[in-house]
Amino acid sequence: LHVARERPSKVGTMLVVDHRIPRQDRDAGARSTFQYVKWFVERGLRVTFIGDDFLRHAGYTDSLQQLGVEVLHGAWYRRNWQDWLRAHGPDIDYAYLHRPQIASKYLGAIRKYSRAKVLYFGHDLHFLRATRQAELQGSHRLDAEAARWRALEFGLFESCDVIYTASDVETREIRRHFPDSVVRTIPLYLSDGVAKADDDFDSRHGLLFVGGFGHPPNVDALEWFLREILPLVRRALPDCSLAVAGSNVTDGVRRLAGPVASIHENVSDAVLEDLYRRSRLAVVPLRFGAGIKGKILEAMQWQLPVVTTSIGAEGLPDAENYLAIADGADAFARRLTALYRSHPDWLRQREQGRLAFNRCFNKRRAAEILGQDIALAVGRRT
């Protein structure tokens, strides 16, 4: 920790705050956060990380510290983070705040004790996600929750210096309400390219769903798929099975899974890679949500064709060129079955996905966008 603190920086210091240390093998948001922190270090920034739970999260904290990141964790920092900020705030050039409930907690103290440029990344528009869930489920409680998220997020959009989103749809939505704010779309993932893949259509079998079940859209999506879509698919493809990889699997999902769906909980990267390499299609049957969906990008990175909904595809440029998109159980099942059977269409979608991923989700593009707001060292690998 002290080595990280004392390491000189050529371009500045950054404080990154999120709800916890990124567990990059557990969910898309954590993977994105970890990739950006690693990239900031590569580009010459000295980075300090605060996870709002202040827990060490063995292994994950080590991953950050091995990069040279100073990680504030433990009971003392939980009680005294404002004292730390009072002492070190003058040295902070950038504060990169994640998620509305976390950013709103830390923003006041950062403004009070530093002159840092405040950058905000919400991961998605929480009010938009909650509004869509309320409409789908007809819930007045969720209507009220959406209103609370809206008030919280709109306050941040007014107060932060730069707002980042991962979706052009969300960038336009924010600009519609705050035309004078600086709002930019950044890549959710920073990749060195897609995984190598052979033409192995015939050796691949079954479907794959990846997602953390602490996220309500994923719970709804998989329960809907198991209840209404998979039975239709299995009428046409009797041997088609489903593999589910995720964390915090709910009892409802377990009950619906039955013998046709295998559940792989808290899998390692190696196990997840194996699932991607032996499945024929990824399914992302989201009925509500917001932002770019990391599970789609991850499947594209593994060159696994995806069947999804309009909500799942939202925000991805020209998504119809490389995703199979269908809404409603019948339409989704038909589209999935057709792609599952068609070797030429499967290869075409895989190739278009490869091209789109390499074009849109790379470090060079991130440097072009974030370089407008952050001093980045030149001459480093991007």
mmCIF file of C-alpha atoms in Angstrom, residues 123-126 128 163-177 183-185 290-292 314-316:
data_model
loop_
_atom_site.group_PDB
_atom_site.id
_atom_site.type_symbol
_atom_site.label_atom_id
_atom_site.label_comp_id
_atom_site.label_asym_id
_atom_site.label_seq_id
_atom_site.Cartn_x
_atom_site.Cartn_y
_atom_site.Cartn_z
ATOM 1 C CA HIS A 123 -23.020 1.980 -15.130
ATOM 2 C CA ASP A 124 -26.591 2.531 -16.299
ATOM 3 C CA LEU A 125 -29.454 4.964 -15.741
ATOM 4 C CA HIS A 126 -30.962 3.535 -12.585
ATOM 5 C CA LEU A 128 -34.703 4.307 -16.439
ATOM 6 C CA ILE A 163 -20.769 12.316 -16.969
ATOM 7 C CA TYR A 164 -19.856 9.071 -18.701
ATOM 8 C CA THR A 165 -22.288 6.469 -19.968
ATOM 9 C CA ALA A 166 -21.712 3.251 -21.890
ATOM 10 C CA SER A 167 -24.684 3.826 -24.193
ATOM 11 C CA ASP A 168 -25.457 6.499 -26.776
ATOM 12 C CA VAL A 169 -29.125 6.071 -25.837
ATOM 13 C CA GLU A 170 -28.375 7.128 -22.270
ATOM 14 C CA THR A 171 -26.044 9.921 -23.370
ATOM 15 C CA ARG A 172 -28.863 11.399 -25.453
ATOM 16 C CA GLU A 173 -31.322 11.004 -22.575
ATOM 17 C CA ILE A 174 -29.073 12.909 -20.174
ATOM 18 C CA ARG A 175 -28.332 15.640 -22.713
ATOM 19 C CA ARG A 176 -32.060 16.056 -23.297
ATOM 20 C CA HIS A 177 -32.496 17.069 -19.669
ATOM 21 C CA VAL A 183 -21.772 13.886 -21.291
ATOM 22 C CA ARG A 184 -19.726 11.307 -23.190
ATOM 23 C CA THR A 185 -20.189 7.682 -24.234
ATOM 24 C CA ALA A 290 -30.685 0.031 -19.066
ATOM 25 C CA GLY A 291 -27.184 0.623 -20.343
ATOM 26 C CA ILE A 292 -24.907 -1.578 -22.411
ATOM 27 C CA GLU A 314 -30.147 -1.173 -26.698
ATOM 28 C CA GLY A 315 -27.200 1.172 -27.011
ATOM 29 C CA LEU A 316 -25.068 -1.084 -29.191
#
